[in-house]
């Protein structure tokens, strides 16, 4: 639904005159007539506002058009955005409500890419996916309904053939069976039509959301686009939950009618009480729903790991790869082994059997750690300058200053050294503190969940997580590899110096194949779980 059809000039209205607005200024949040627009454009402070035609403004849905740029509590213009509370702030809001919040961003900076943000594009794709999924549901249900009709006709014909052979004695029995058959079809038809009606209602809402999206992209202000996309995101979640409920409540099960004809009816006319037994059979859905994010997931073989208890974990050396100066290591999504050679200052890539594939020279010395971003990119960190240095395909080694990307502090700890490692798995973050000899687990928002400290973990550095959330630690101080239980309450040494562990820095766990890669000072060792 578009904005109100009647918009008056705000400037004229303030002077007790009613004039129809021909233009709309999102920055001033009011309509303008042609005369007032000339004064507006002549003002040095106002001339660069993004004024649009009033007809374009009316294309905006009310929920977007009614977004105000002024704080309703303090009557001040919003100038900032609190990342912690995801809310707009005026100067007084910051002073009274958000004075202790860690990350307060400039609203102008936050919304400058609102219309070109990945979120807006993602929402657009999600709407298209939902529409396609609804179309698939409608097609599948109609096809099932057609099949039911064919099946009903098939059994109807069989019943009529039997009926012809056994004369009028079976009239009553035939009618009873046919009634059951039609009743089953009617019940199924009612169920399917109910699903189709619900889907039609949601489809209409999706069409409206798509119309709103087009209006937002073309005519909304940056602020409106930013907050509007948030609103539409919630609406999309509602439709996605509804789509999921169709599968969870058995609405999408394929339904068939069965009617088994009694084989001995011709010889047992006097004792037959029914011509056939009508039943309804439900089978798994034939239609496959696929969301946009799922389309990018690669199909990979999943390793069947041993039991999740740390006492059952056993490692067996598979490969030793001799390289001096090995620091961080990682595993790509294709199973390649990636590691750093700090002496020759390069990134090396081997296949899973340890055979060299390629290497990339680095322009900055003393690389620290490496991680695989996707099948084309890796990121390399250096303990200096507050920069993230990474390898970009077709561009070589790139460097970006973190200070330019609005970094937020999740965990405040001034004791972390440049030898502290961090890892993420599912909804948790893990990091080592080599100064305090601790391993900490926290939520994605920085709330500490547990911390482990014991002599078994000395000067911890590299870490990696398996599929059961067990934490593998490279203890540089006592030349060992230790595994911690997922709750951080138990520890067990897996490897030590007798197993060839010497100044281990980096660890990487290949979840798909159940392999642990250890970056020692003079070699790269690959262990398999058994």
Short mmCIF file of C-alpha atoms in Angstrom, two decimals:
data_model
loop_
_atom_site.label_atom_id
_atom_site.label_comp_id
_atom_site.label_asym_id
_atom_site.label_seq_id
_atom_site.Cartn_x
_atom_site.Cartn_y
_atom_site.Cartn_z
CA UNK A 1 0.00 0.00 0.00
CA UNK A 2 1.35 3.39 -0.98
CA UNK A 3 1.63 6.53 1.15
CA UNK A 4 -1.37 8.83 1.73
CA UNK A 5 -2.80 10.38 -1.46
CA UNK A 6 -3.10 13.82 0.13
CA UNK A 7 0.15 15.57 1.07
CA UNK A 8 0.30 19.25 1.87
CA UNK A 9 3.29 21.57 1.76
CA UNK A 10 4.84 21.59 5.23
CA UNK A 11 6.25 25.11 4.86
CA UNK A 12 2.92 26.57 3.81
CA UNK A 13 1.11 24.67 6.54
CA UNK A 14 3.42 26.19 9.16
CA UNK A 15 2.18 29.58 7.90
CA UNK A 16 -1.48 28.54 8.22
CA UNK A 17 -1.91 27.99 4.50
CA UNK A 18 -2.93 24.76 2.79
CA UNK A 19 -1.11 24.04 -0.47
CA UNK A 20 -0.83 20.67 -2.19
CA UNK A 21 2.74 19.39 -2.19
CA UNK A 22 4.35 18.53 -5.50
CA UNK A 23 7.65 17.38 -4.04
CA UNK A 24 8.91 15.54 -0.97
CA UNK A 25 12.14 16.14 0.95
CA UNK A 26 13.17 13.02 2.91
CA UNK A 27 15.79 15.02 4.85
CA UNK A 28 13.26 17.65 6.02
CA UNK A 29 10.57 14.95 6.28
CA UNK A 30 7.90 17.16 4.69
CA UNK A 31 6.19 18.01 1.41
CA UNK A 32 7.01 21.07 -0.67
CA UNK A 33 5.04 23.06 -3.22
CA UNK A 34 6.81 24.49 -6.29
CA UNK A 35 7.25 27.90 -4.69
CA UNK A 36 8.69 26.57 -1.45
CA UNK A 37 10.94 24.22 -3.41
CA UNK A 38 12.65 27.26 -4.97
CA UNK A 39 13.40 28.66 -1.51
CA UNK A 40 14.47 25.22 -0.35
CA UNK A 41 16.95 24.86 -3.22
CA UNK A 42 18.26 28.36 -2.68
CA UNK A 43 19.23 27.59 0.91
CA UNK A 44 22.88 26.59 1.30
CA UNK A 45 21.98 24.15 4.09
CA UNK A 46 19.12 22.50 2.17
CA UNK A 47 20.01 22.58 -1.53
CA UNK A 48 21.71 19.17 -1.53
CA UNK A 49 18.77 17.30 0.03
CA UNK A 50 17.51 14.47 -2.15
CA UNK A 51 14.11 15.91 -3.06
CA UNK A 52 11.81 13.56 -5.01
CA UNK A 53 8.46 14.01 -6.79
CA UNK A 54 5.43 13.56 -4.57
CA UNK A 55 4.07 10.83 -6.89
CA UNK A 56 7.25 8.83 -6.27
CA UNK A 57 6.92 9.38 -2.53
CA UNK A 58 3.38 7.99 -2.66
CA UNK A 59 4.72 4.72 -4.03
CA UNK A 60 6.33 4.00 -0.67
CA UNK A 61 4.42 1.67 1.68
CA UNK A 62 3.07 3.45 4.79
CA UNK A 63 5.44 1.58 7.11
CA UNK A 64 8.38 3.06 5.17
CA UNK A 65 6.93 6.49 4.46
CA UNK A 66 6.08 7.00 8.14
CA UNK A 67 9.67 6.48 9.28
CA UNK A 68 10.71 9.70 10.98
CA UNK A 69 14.20 11.15 11.08
CA UNK A 70 13.51 12.76 14.45
CA UNK A 71 13.52 11.19 17.90
CA UNK A 72 9.96 11.10 19.24
CA UNK A 73 11.22 11.31 22.82
CA UNK A 74 13.65 14.23 22.50
CA UNK A 75 12.51 15.88 19.24
CA UNK A 76 16.09 15.87 17.97
CA UNK A 77 17.28 14.53 14.63
CA UNK A 78 18.81 11.07 14.64
CA UNK A 79 22.56 11.34 14.07
CA UNK A 80 23.94 8.01 15.30
CA UNK A 81 23.25 4.29 15.36
CA UNK A 82 23.87 2.00 18.38
CA UNK A 83 25.20 -1.30 17.08
CA UNK A 84 24.61 -3.04 20.41
CA UNK A 85 20.90 -2.20 20.58
CA UNK A 86 20.38 -1.83 16.80
CA UNK A 87 18.59 1.47 17.33
CA UNK A 88 18.75 5.06 16.06
CA UNK A 89 20.06 7.66 18.48
CA UNK A 90 19.80 11.40 18.77
CA UNK A 91 22.45 13.25 20.86
CA UNK A 92 20.24 13.10 23.96
CA UNK A 93 19.59 9.38 23.47
CA UNK A 94 23.34 8.79 23.60
CA UNK A 95 23.67 10.94 26.71
CA UNK A 96 20.83 9.35 28.69
CA UNK A 97 20.35 5.83 27.33
CA UNK A 98 23.43 4.69 25.37
CA UNK A 99 26.20 6.31 27.42
CA UNK A 100 27.73 2.92 28.25
CA UNK A 101 27.33 1.31 24.82
CA UNK A 102 30.62 0.29 23.21
CA UNK A 103 29.88 0.93 19.54
CA UNK A 104 28.05 4.13 18.50
CA UNK A 105 28.34 4.70 14.76
CA UNK A 106 27.69 7.72 12.57
CA UNK A 107 24.21 7.31 11.05
CA UNK A 108 25.33 9.03 7.88
CA UNK A 109 28.09 6.44 7.48
CA UNK A 110 25.81 3.50 8.32
CA UNK A 111 23.10 4.35 5.78
CA UNK A 112 25.24 5.58 2.92
CA UNK A 113 25.22 2.11 1.32
CA UNK A 114 21.75 1.07 2.49
CA UNK A 115 20.33 0.76 -1.03
CA UNK A 116 23.34 -1.14 -2.30
CA UNK A 117 23.87 -3.28 0.80
CA UNK A 118 24.13 -7.05 0.67
CA UNK A 119 21.17 -7.25 3.07
CA UNK A 120 18.79 -5.52 0.66
CA UNK A 121 19.95 -7.73 -2.20
CA UNK A 122 19.65 -10.81 0.03
CA UNK A 123 16.11 -9.89 1.01
CA UNK A 124 15.20 -9.46 -2.63
CA UNK A 125 16.59 -12.91 -3.41
CA UNK A 126 14.77 -14.40 -0.42
CA UNK A 127 11.48 -12.99 -1.67
CA UNK A 128 12.11 -14.48 -5.11
CA UNK A 129 12.97 -17.84 -3.51
CA UNK A 130 9.81 -17.82 -1.42
CA UNK A 131 7.72 -16.97 -4.48
CA UNK A 132 9.31 -19.80 -6.44
CA UNK A 133 8.80 -22.20 -3.54
CA UNK A 134 5.13 -21.27 -3.30
CA UNK A 135 4.76 -21.87 -7.03
CA UNK A 136 6.37 -25.29 -6.57
CA UNK A 137 3.96 -26.10 -3.74
CA UNK A 138 0.94 -25.11 -5.83
CA UNK A 139 2.15 -27.17 -8.79
CA UNK A 140 2.89 -30.18 -6.59
CA UNK A 141 -0.47 -30.07 -4.79
CA UNK A 142 -2.39 -29.71 -8.06
CA UNK A 143 -0.42 -32.60 -9.54
CA UNK A 144 -1.17 -34.72 -6.47
CA UNK A 145 -4.84 -33.83 -6.82
CA UNK A 146 -4.79 -34.92 -10.46
CA UNK A 147 -3.08 -38.19 -9.50
CA UNK A 148 -5.72 -38.81 -6.85
CA UNK A 149 -8.41 -38.37 -9.45
CA UNK A 150 -6.66 -40.82 -11.79
CA UNK A 151 -6.20 -43.31 -8.95
CA UNK A 152 -9.82 -42.95 -7.94
CA UNK A 153 -10.91 -43.54 -11.53
CA UNK A 154 -8.66 -46.59 -11.79
CA UNK A 155 -10.17 -48.24 -8.72
CA UNK A 156 -13.62 -47.14 -9.77
CA UNK A 157 -13.19 -49.02 -13.08
CA UNK A 158 -11.93 -52.13 -11.29
CA UNK A 159 -14.90 -52.03 -8.98
CA UNK A 160 -17.29 -51.68 -11.94
CA UNK A 161 -15.70 -54.67 -13.71
CA UNK A 162 -16.16 -56.81 -10.63
CA UNK A 163 -19.67 -55.49 -10.26
CA UNK A 164 -20.63 -56.61 -13.76
CA UNK A 165 -19.49 -60.18 -13.06
CA UNK A 166 -21.24 -60.76 -9.75
CA UNK A 167 -24.72 -59.27 -10.60
CA UNK A 168 -27.13 -57.29 -8.51
CA UNK A 169 -26.26 -59.11 -5.28
CA UNK A 170 -23.37 -56.71 -4.86
CA UNK A 171 -25.25 -53.44 -5.41
CA UNK A 172 -25.28 -52.44 -1.79
CA UNK A 173 -21.67 -53.50 -1.21
CA UNK A 174 -20.53 -51.64 -4.32
CA UNK A 175 -22.26 -48.44 -3.25
CA UNK A 176 -20.72 -48.66 0.23
CA UNK A 177 -17.21 -49.01 -1.20
CA UNK A 178 -17.72 -46.20 -3.71
CA UNK A 179 -18.93 -43.94 -0.94
CA UNK A 180 -15.76 -44.69 1.03
CA UNK A 181 -13.67 -43.93 -2.03
CA UNK A 182 -15.36 -40.60 -2.68
CA UNK A 183 -15.21 -39.73 1.02
CA UNK A 184 -11.47 -40.35 1.05
CA UNK A 185 -11.01 -38.22 -2.04
CA UNK A 186 -13.18 -35.47 -0.58
CA UNK A 187 -11.19 -35.44 2.64
CA UNK A 188 -7.87 -35.32 0.80
CA UNK A 189 -9.19 -32.66 -1.56
CA UNK A 190 -10.29 -30.56 1.41
CA UNK A 191 -6.86 -30.88 3.01
CA UNK A 192 -5.00 -29.97 -0.17
CA UNK A 193 -7.33 -27.07 -0.99
CA UNK A 194 -6.77 -25.74 2.52
CA UNK A 195 -2.99 -25.81 1.92
CA UNK A 196 -3.46 -24.12 -1.46
CA UNK A 197 -5.60 -21.38 0.10
CA UNK A 198 -2.98 -20.66 2.76
CA UNK A 199 -0.21 -20.62 0.17
CA UNK A 200 -2.24 -18.28 -2.04
CA UNK A 201 -2.64 -15.86 0.85
CA UNK A 202 1.09 -15.90 1.59
CA UNK A 203 1.90 -15.58 -2.11
CA UNK A 204 -0.20 -12.42 -2.31
CA UNK A 205 1.70 -11.00 0.65
CA UNK A 206 5.00 -11.84 -1.04
CA UNK A 207 3.84 -10.00 -4.18
CA UNK A 208 3.11 -6.96 -2.02
CA UNK A 209 6.52 -7.22 -0.36
CA UNK A 210 8.17 -7.35 -3.78
CA UNK A 211 6.23 -4.24 -4.78
CA UNK A 212 7.39 -2.56 -1.59
CA UNK A 213 10.98 -3.61 -2.30
CA UNK A 214 10.88 -2.03 -5.75
CA UNK A 215 9.48 1.16 -4.28
CA UNK A 216 12.15 1.22 -1.57
CA UNK A 217 14.94 0.75 -4.08
CA UNK A 218 13.70 3.48 -6.38
CA UNK A 219 12.18 6.10 -4.11
CA UNK A 220 13.02 5.56 -0.45
CA UNK A 221 15.61 7.63 1.35
CA UNK A 222 18.69 5.89 2.67
CA UNK A 223 17.26 5.81 6.17
CA UNK A 224 13.96 4.52 4.89
CA UNK A 225 15.74 1.86 2.85
CA UNK A 226 17.79 0.82 5.87
CA UNK A 227 14.89 0.53 8.33
CA UNK A 228 12.48 -0.68 5.67
CA UNK A 229 14.77 -3.58 4.84
CA UNK A 230 14.76 -4.50 8.52
CA UNK A 231 10.95 -4.58 8.52
CA UNK A 232 10.78 -6.64 5.35
CA UNK A 233 13.39 -9.01 6.75
CA UNK A 234 11.03 -9.82 9.63
CA UNK A 235 8.16 -10.37 7.18
CA UNK A 236 10.35 -12.73 5.16
CA UNK A 237 11.18 -14.72 8.28
CA UNK A 238 7.45 -15.17 8.87
CA UNK A 239 6.94 -16.56 5.36
CA UNK A 240 10.00 -18.79 5.67
CA UNK A 241 8.65 -20.20 8.95
CA UNK A 242 5.30 -20.80 7.27
CA UNK A 243 7.04 -22.58 4.39
CA UNK A 244 8.94 -24.74 6.87
CA UNK A 245 5.73 -25.54 8.78
CA UNK A 246 4.24 -27.07 5.61
CA UNK A 247 6.88 -29.78 5.82
CA UNK A 248 6.86 -30.17 9.58
CA UNK A 249 3.08 -30.59 9.99
CA UNK A 250 2.78 -33.17 7.14
CA UNK A 251 0.95 -30.76 4.80
CA UNK A 252 3.35 -31.62 1.95
CA UNK A 253 3.18 -35.40 2.27
CA UNK A 254 2.17 -37.10 -0.97
CA UNK A 255 -1.23 -38.69 -0.47
CA UNK A 256 -2.48 -41.75 -2.40
CA UNK A 257 -5.77 -43.66 -2.27
CA UNK A 258 -5.50 -47.44 -2.14
CA UNK A 259 -8.33 -49.92 -2.68
CA UNK A 260 -7.50 -53.60 -2.65
CA UNK A 261 -10.03 -55.79 -4.41
CA UNK A 262 -10.87 -59.10 -2.73
CA UNK A 263 -9.40 -61.86 -4.97
CA UNK A 264 -11.83 -64.54 -3.82
CA UNK A 265 -15.00 -62.53 -4.20
CA UNK A 266 -16.20 -64.50 -7.25
CA UNK A 267 -16.23 -67.74 -5.23
CA UNK A 268 -17.53 -66.26 -1.98
CA UNK A 269 -20.57 -64.24 -3.03
CA UNK A 270 -22.56 -65.27 -0.02
CA UNK A 271 -19.88 -64.33 2.50
CA UNK A 272 -18.40 -61.19 0.97
CA UNK A 273 -19.10 -58.04 3.08
CA UNK A 274 -17.07 -55.54 1.06
CA UNK A 275 -15.78 -55.19 -2.48
CA UNK A 276 -12.62 -53.35 -1.51
CA UNK A 277 -10.95 -51.60 1.39
CA UNK A 278 -10.22 -47.92 0.81
CA UNK A 279 -7.18 -46.50 2.60
CA UNK A 280 -5.10 -43.35 2.39
CA UNK A 281 -1.30 -43.56 2.24
CA UNK A 282 1.03 -40.63 2.93
CA UNK A 283 4.53 -40.53 1.42
CA UNK A 284 7.40 -38.03 1.75
CA UNK A 285 7.03 -34.89 -0.42
CA UNK A 286 8.30 -35.06 -3.97
CA UNK A 287 8.86 -31.31 -4.22
CA UNK A 288 12.17 -30.00 -2.87
CA UNK A 289 12.34 -26.57 -1.29
CA UNK A 290 15.71 -24.84 -1.59
CA UNK A 291 16.63 -21.49 -0.04
CA UNK A 292 19.13 -19.11 -1.64
CA UNK A 293 21.81 -19.68 0.98
CA UNK A 294 21.54 -23.45 0.57
CA UNK A 295 22.26 -23.20 -3.16
CA UNK A 296 25.84 -22.25 -2.46
CA UNK A 297 26.58 -25.23 -0.20
CA UNK A 298 28.83 -27.81 -1.83
CA UNK A 299 28.08 -31.51 -1.49
CA UNK A 300 30.93 -33.15 0.36
CA UNK A 301 31.60 -36.55 1.89
CA UNK A 302 31.23 -36.51 5.68
CA UNK A 303 33.75 -38.34 7.80
CA UNK A 304 32.24 -40.72 10.38
CA UNK A 305 34.15 -39.65 13.46
CA UNK A 306 34.77 -41.74 16.56
CA UNK A 307 32.69 -41.18 19.72
CA UNK A 308 32.66 -37.60 20.94
CA UNK A 309 34.10 -38.33 24.41
CA UNK A 310 37.73 -37.17 24.58
CA UNK A 311 38.86 -40.43 26.18
CA UNK A 312 37.86 -42.28 23.01
CA UNK A 313 39.88 -40.02 20.67
CA UNK A 314 42.93 -41.68 19.12
CA UNK A 315 45.38 -40.21 16.62
CA UNK A 316 47.48 -42.06 14.07
CA UNK A 317 50.27 -40.38 12.09
CA UNK A 318 49.42 -40.40 8.40
CA UNK A 319 51.92 -38.05 6.76
CA UNK A 320 55.06 -36.10 7.70
CA UNK A 321 55.91 -33.17 5.44
CA UNK A 322 59.29 -31.59 6.13
CA UNK A 323 59.42 -27.79 5.88
CA UNK A 324 61.37 -25.41 8.07
CA UNK A 325 59.73 -22.43 9.68
CA UNK A 326 56.16 -23.70 9.55
CA UNK A 327 53.75 -21.49 11.54
CA UNK A 328 49.98 -21.40 10.87
CA UNK A 329 48.06 -23.99 8.87
CA UNK A 330 44.54 -24.46 7.54
CA UNK A 331 42.38 -26.79 5.43
CA UNK A 332 40.47 -25.53 2.38
CA UNK A 333 36.92 -26.53 1.49
CA UNK A 334 38.38 -28.84 -1.17
CA UNK A 335 40.64 -30.63 1.34
CA UNK A 336 43.91 -28.91 0.37
CA UNK A 337 46.45 -28.26 3.14
CA UNK A 338 47.49 -24.60 3.44
CA UNK A 339 50.40 -23.49 5.62
CA UNK A 340 52.96 -20.71 6.08
CA UNK A 341 56.75 -20.80 5.67
CA UNK A 342 58.03 -17.86 7.71
CA UNK A 343 61.66 -18.31 6.61
CA UNK A 344 60.96 -18.26 2.87
CA UNK A 345 58.06 -15.89 3.46
CA UNK A 346 55.39 -17.69 1.43
CA UNK A 347 52.05 -19.51 1.48
CA UNK A 348 52.22 -23.16 0.39
CA UNK A 349 49.29 -25.24 -0.81
CA UNK A 350 49.45 -29.05 -0.89
CA UNK A 351 46.80 -31.59 -1.76
CA UNK A 352 45.52 -33.90 0.96
CA UNK A 353 48.29 -36.43 0.17
CA UNK A 354 51.00 -33.83 0.79
CA UNK A 355 51.85 -33.27 -2.89
CA UNK A 356 52.80 -29.67 -3.75
CA UNK A 357 50.23 -27.71 -5.76
CA UNK A 358 51.37 -24.09 -5.62
CA UNK A 359 52.95 -21.43 -3.44
CA UNK A 360 52.43 -17.68 -3.16
CA UNK A 361 55.24 -15.33 -2.09
CA UNK A 362 54.42 -12.73 0.57
CA UNK A 363 55.56 -9.11 0.45
CA UNK A 364 55.45 -8.67 4.25
CA UNK A 365 57.77 -10.75 6.38
CA UNK A 366 57.06 -12.97 9.39
CA UNK A 367 53.57 -14.27 8.56
CA UNK A 368 51.66 -15.40 11.63
CA UNK A 369 48.58 -17.46 10.74
CA UNK A 370 46.51 -18.46 7.71
CA UNK A 371 42.90 -19.46 7.13
CA UNK A 372 40.92 -20.56 4.09
CA UNK A 373 38.10 -18.21 3.06
CA UNK A 374 36.82 -20.25 0.12
CA UNK A 375 38.25 -22.38 -2.71
CA UNK A 376 39.92 -19.31 -4.24
CA UNK A 377 41.01 -17.13 -1.31
CA UNK A 378 43.08 -17.41 1.84
CA UNK A 379 43.75 -14.77 4.52
CA UNK A 380 47.20 -14.33 6.09
CA UNK A 381 47.73 -12.39 9.31
CA UNK A 382 50.85 -10.57 10.48
CA UNK A 383 51.43 -9.50 14.10
CA UNK A 384 51.93 -5.83 13.21
CA UNK A 385 50.46 -2.53 12.06
CA UNK A 386 46.82 -3.37 12.89
CA UNK A 387 46.26 -4.70 9.37
CA UNK A 388 44.69 -7.77 7.85
CA UNK A 389 46.79 -9.08 4.99
CA UNK A 390 45.28 -11.61 2.64
CA UNK A 391 45.74 -13.24 -0.75
CA UNK A 392 43.11 -12.18 -3.30
CA UNK A 393 42.65 -14.22 -6.46
CA UNK A 394 44.04 -12.38 -9.45
CA UNK A 395 45.34 -9.53 -7.30
CA UNK A 396 48.11 -11.04 -5.19
CA UNK A 397 48.56 -10.14 -1.55
CA UNK A 398 46.23 -7.38 -0.37
CA UNK A 399 46.26 -5.41 2.88
CA UNK A 400 43.41 -3.55 4.53
CA UNK A 401 43.48 -1.36 7.64
CA UNK A 402 41.10 -2.58 10.30
CA UNK A 403 40.52 0.97 11.48
CA UNK A 404 38.57 1.71 8.33
CA UNK A 405 35.97 -1.02 8.84
CA UNK A 406 34.29 -0.01 12.10
CA UNK A 407 35.76 -2.86 14.20
CA UNK A 408 33.94 -3.66 17.44
CA UNK A 409 35.52 -5.17 20.54
CA UNK A 410 33.88 -8.45 21.52
CA UNK A 411 36.27 -9.33 24.35
CA UNK A 412 38.36 -6.77 26.18
CA UNK A 413 41.67 -8.32 27.30
CA UNK A 414 44.83 -6.26 27.23
CA UNK A 415 46.91 -9.32 28.20
CA UNK A 416 46.46 -11.04 24.83
CA UNK A 417 49.77 -11.18 22.98
CA UNK A 418 50.52 -11.38 19.27
CA UNK A 419 50.73 -15.16 19.80
CA UNK A 420 47.09 -15.50 20.81
CA UNK A 421 44.96 -17.55 18.43
CA UNK A 422 41.22 -17.40 17.88
CA UNK A 423 38.81 -19.92 16.35
CA UNK A 424 35.06 -19.97 15.72
CA UNK A 425 32.71 -22.94 15.55
CA UNK A 426 28.93 -22.82 15.28
CA UNK A 427 27.78 -20.16 17.80
CA UNK A 428 30.95 -19.95 19.90
CA UNK A 429 34.35 -18.24 19.84
CA UNK A 430 37.50 -19.75 21.33
CA UNK A 431 40.82 -18.03 22.02
CA UNK A 432 44.13 -18.79 23.71
CA UNK A 433 46.07 -16.51 26.03
CA UNK A 434 49.72 -17.54 25.95
CA UNK A 435 50.55 -15.05 28.72
CA UNK A 436 48.09 -16.51 31.24
CA UNK A 437 48.18 -20.10 29.87
CA UNK A 438 44.41 -20.19 29.42
CA UNK A 439 41.87 -21.28 26.83
CA UNK A 440 38.56 -19.39 26.82
CA UNK A 441 35.20 -20.12 25.22
CA UNK A 442 32.66 -17.32 24.77
CA UNK A 443 29.50 -16.53 22.82
CA UNK A 444 29.56 -14.60 19.56
CA UNK A 445 28.70 -11.49 21.56
CA UNK A 446 31.73 -11.93 23.85
CA UNK A 447 30.04 -13.41 26.93
CA UNK A 448 32.43 -15.84 28.64
CA UNK A 449 31.08 -19.41 28.84
CA UNK A 450 34.10 -21.19 30.32
CA UNK A 451 37.85 -20.82 30.80
CA UNK A 452 40.37 -23.61 31.17
CA UNK A 453 43.71 -23.25 32.98
CA UNK A 454 45.95 -26.15 33.99
CA UNK A 455 49.58 -27.20 33.76
CA UNK A 456 48.64 -29.51 30.88
CA UNK A 457 48.20 -26.38 28.76
CA UNK A 458 51.39 -24.30 28.80
CA UNK A 459 51.84 -21.31 26.50
CA UNK A 460 48.87 -22.35 24.31
CA UNK A 461 48.94 -21.17 20.71
CA UNK A 462 47.15 -22.76 17.77
CA UNK A 463 43.74 -24.34 18.24
CA UNK A 464 41.07 -26.10 16.22
CA UNK A 465 37.59 -27.53 16.86
CA UNK A 466 36.14 -30.89 15.76
CA UNK A 467 32.53 -31.60 14.87
CA UNK A 468 31.67 -32.43 18.51
CA UNK A 469 33.05 -29.06 19.75
CA UNK A 470 36.10 -30.69 21.34
CA UNK A 471 38.97 -28.18 21.40
CA UNK A 472 42.48 -29.20 20.26
CA UNK A 473 45.31 -27.06 21.67
CA UNK A 474 48.96 -26.76 20.61
CA UNK A 475 50.87 -26.26 23.89
CA UNK A 476 54.05 -24.58 22.76
CA UNK A 477 55.46 -24.53 26.30
CA UNK A 478 55.48 -28.30 26.86
CA UNK A 479 55.57 -29.55 23.24
CA UNK A 480 52.23 -31.31 23.32
CA UNK A 481 48.80 -31.50 21.73
CA UNK A 482 45.94 -31.48 24.23
CA UNK A 483 42.21 -31.95 23.67
CA UNK A 484 39.59 -30.24 25.86
CA UNK A 485 36.01 -31.44 26.22
CA UNK A 486 33.31 -29.23 24.75
CA UNK A 487 32.37 -27.92 28.21
CA UNK A 488 36.00 -27.08 29.11
CA UNK A 489 35.96 -29.34 32.18
CA UNK A 490 38.18 -32.19 31.02
CA UNK A 491 41.55 -32.35 29.26
CA UNK A 492 43.63 -35.15 27.80
CA UNK A 493 47.10 -35.10 26.26
CA UNK A 494 47.03 -36.70 22.80
CA UNK A 495 50.61 -36.15 21.58
CA UNK A 496 53.89 -34.99 23.09
CA UNK A 497 57.55 -34.66 22.20
CA UNK A 498 57.94 -38.46 21.95
CA UNK A 499 55.42 -38.29 19.09
CA UNK A 500 57.46 -35.63 17.27
CA UNK A 501 55.67 -32.55 18.62
CA UNK A 502 58.27 -29.76 18.72
CA UNK A 503 57.37 -26.08 19.08
CA UNK A 504 53.92 -26.56 17.57
CA UNK A 505 52.30 -23.28 16.55
CA UNK A 506 49.33 -23.92 14.29
CA UNK A 507 46.53 -26.52 14.25
CA UNK A 508 43.83 -27.26 11.72
CA UNK A 509 41.05 -29.87 11.89
CA UNK A 510 39.54 -31.31 8.72
CA UNK A 511 36.01 -32.08 9.94
CA UNK A 512 34.98 -33.87 6.74
CA UNK A 513 37.84 -36.35 6.78
CA UNK A 514 38.59 -36.52 10.51
CA UNK A 515 42.19 -35.35 10.22
CA UNK A 516 44.27 -33.14 12.52
CA UNK A 517 47.09 -31.09 10.95
CA UNK A 518 49.89 -29.91 13.24
CA UNK A 519 52.33 -27.17 12.21
CA UNK A 520 55.61 -27.95 14.01
CA UNK A 521 58.69 -25.79 13.64
CA UNK A 522 60.36 -28.09 11.11
CA UNK A 523 57.53 -30.12 9.64
CA UNK A 524 53.83 -30.41 8.95
CA UNK A 525 52.27 -33.56 10.45
CA UNK A 526 48.89 -35.00 9.43
CA UNK A 527 47.12 -37.30 11.90
CA UNK A 528 43.92 -39.23 11.31
CA UNK A 529 41.33 -40.08 13.96
CA UNK A 530 40.45 -43.74 14.36
#
